[in-house]
Amino acid sequence: MKFTPLHDRVLVRRIEAEEKTAGGIIIPDTAKEKPQEGIVVAAGKGARNEAGDRVKLDVAEGDKILFGKWSGTEVKVDGEDLIIMKESDILGLLG
């Protein structure tokens, strides 16, 4: 199934967090927090401004992003857990 977000929404795949700390301690699954990093899988065409012109998104498919802890709505697309969020929920791009 092909999914295309509408307006200023993006579809994001979470990037799994490291299982070890910098000191080498292994973190069990129950103690892990959900990662706040992801990759944009698909993006809408952009919202419209008051004049009716389309405002293009600042993110594109393939961009690595950082988003807020409680951002977006979790969905399942083709058996994969993804997140749909507005572009405004994205905190920034990761290089």
PDB file of C-alpha atoms in Angstrom, residues 8-62:
ATOM      1  CA  ASP A   8       1.970  19.708   5.973  1.00  0.00           C
ATOM      2  CA  ARG A   9       2.125  16.191   7.425  1.00  0.00           C
ATOM      3  CA  VAL A  10       5.034  13.763   7.220  1.00  0.00           C
ATOM      4  CA  LEU A  11       5.329  10.000   7.680  1.00  0.00           C
ATOM      5  CA  VAL A  12       8.304   9.054   9.875  1.00  0.00           C
ATOM      6  CA  ARG A  13      10.101   5.790  10.686  1.00  0.00           C
ATOM      7  CA  ARG A  14      11.746   5.798  14.126  1.00  0.00           C
ATOM      8  CA  ILE A  15      15.469   5.071  14.316  1.00  0.00           C
ATOM      9  CA  GLU A  16      16.090   2.506  17.030  1.00  0.00           C
ATOM     10  CA  ALA A  17      18.194   3.713  19.967  1.00  0.00           C
ATOM     11  CA  GLU A  18      21.526   2.205  20.921  1.00  0.00           C
ATOM     12  CA  GLU A  19      21.281  -0.788  23.264  1.00  0.00           C
ATOM     13  CA  LYS A  20      24.455   0.157  25.154  1.00  0.00           C
ATOM     14  CA  THR A  21      25.460   3.304  26.985  1.00  0.00           C
ATOM     15  CA  ALA A  22      28.774   5.024  26.307  1.00  0.00           C
ATOM     16  CA  GLY A  23      30.187   3.154  29.334  1.00  0.00           C
ATOM     17  CA  GLY A  24      29.190  -0.226  27.861  1.00  0.00           C
ATOM     18  CA  ILE A  25      26.138  -0.911  30.038  1.00  0.00           C
ATOM     19  CA  ILE A  26      23.429  -2.820  28.134  1.00  0.00           C
ATOM     20  CA  ILE A  27      19.977  -1.263  28.472  1.00  0.00           C
ATOM     21  CA  PRO A  28      17.085  -3.769  28.707  1.00  0.00           C
ATOM     22  CA  ASP A  29      14.032  -3.276  26.455  1.00  0.00           C
ATOM     23  CA  THR A  30      11.811  -2.418  29.419  1.00  0.00           C
ATOM     24  CA  ALA A  31      14.047   0.512  30.433  1.00  0.00           C
ATOM     25  CA  LYS A  32      14.457   2.008  26.966  1.00  0.00           C
ATOM     26  CA  GLU A  33      12.670   5.194  26.003  1.00  0.00           C
ATOM     27  CA  LYS A  34      11.181   5.543  22.550  1.00  0.00           C
ATOM     28  CA  PRO A  35      13.711   7.185  20.263  1.00  0.00           C
ATOM     29  CA  GLN A  36      13.075  10.761  19.200  1.00  0.00           C
ATOM     30  CA  GLU A  37      15.001  10.427  15.955  1.00  0.00           C
ATOM     31  CA  GLY A  38      13.549   9.272  12.687  1.00  0.00           C
ATOM     32  CA  ILE A  39      13.732   9.256   8.917  1.00  0.00           C
ATOM     33  CA  VAL A  40      11.075  10.900   6.774  1.00  0.00           C
ATOM     34  CA  VAL A  41       9.419   8.158   4.691  1.00  0.00           C
ATOM     35  CA  ALA A  42       6.949  10.433   2.878  1.00  0.00           C
ATOM     36  CA  ALA A  43       5.939  14.091   3.001  1.00  0.00           C
ATOM     37  CA  GLY A  44       2.854  16.029   1.955  1.00  0.00           C
ATOM     38  CA  LYS A  45       2.919  18.794  -0.629  1.00  0.00           C
ATOM     39  CA  GLY A  46       2.616  21.569   1.956  1.00  0.00           C
ATOM     40  CA  ALA A  47      -0.056  23.675   3.596  1.00  0.00           C
ATOM     41  CA  ARG A  48      -1.722  26.677   1.990  1.00  0.00           C
ATOM     42  CA  ASN A  49      -1.223  30.219   3.264  1.00  0.00           C
ATOM     43  CA  GLU A  50      -3.938  32.875   3.566  1.00  0.00           C
ATOM     44  CA  ALA A  51      -3.521  33.837  -0.106  1.00  0.00           C
ATOM     45  CA  GLY A  52      -4.140  30.232  -1.143  1.00  0.00           C
ATOM     46  CA  ASP A  53      -0.565  29.604  -2.279  1.00  0.00           C
ATOM     47  CA  ARG A  54       1.072  26.318  -1.320  1.00  0.00           C
ATOM     48  CA  VAL A  55       3.942  26.638   1.184  1.00  0.00           C
ATOM     49  CA  LYS A  56       6.523  23.924   0.486  1.00  0.00           C
ATOM     50  CA  LEU A  57       7.801  21.805   3.398  1.00  0.00           C
ATOM     51  CA  ASP A  58      11.337  22.242   4.746  1.00  0.00           C
ATOM     52  CA  VAL A  59      11.803  18.462   5.036  1.00  0.00           C
ATOM     53  CA  ALA A  60      11.874  15.865   2.282  1.00  0.00           C
ATOM     54  CA  GLU A  61      11.833  12.099   1.972  1.00  0.00           C
ATOM     55  CA  GLY A  62      15.032  10.595   3.382  1.00  0.00           C
TER      56      GLY A  62
END
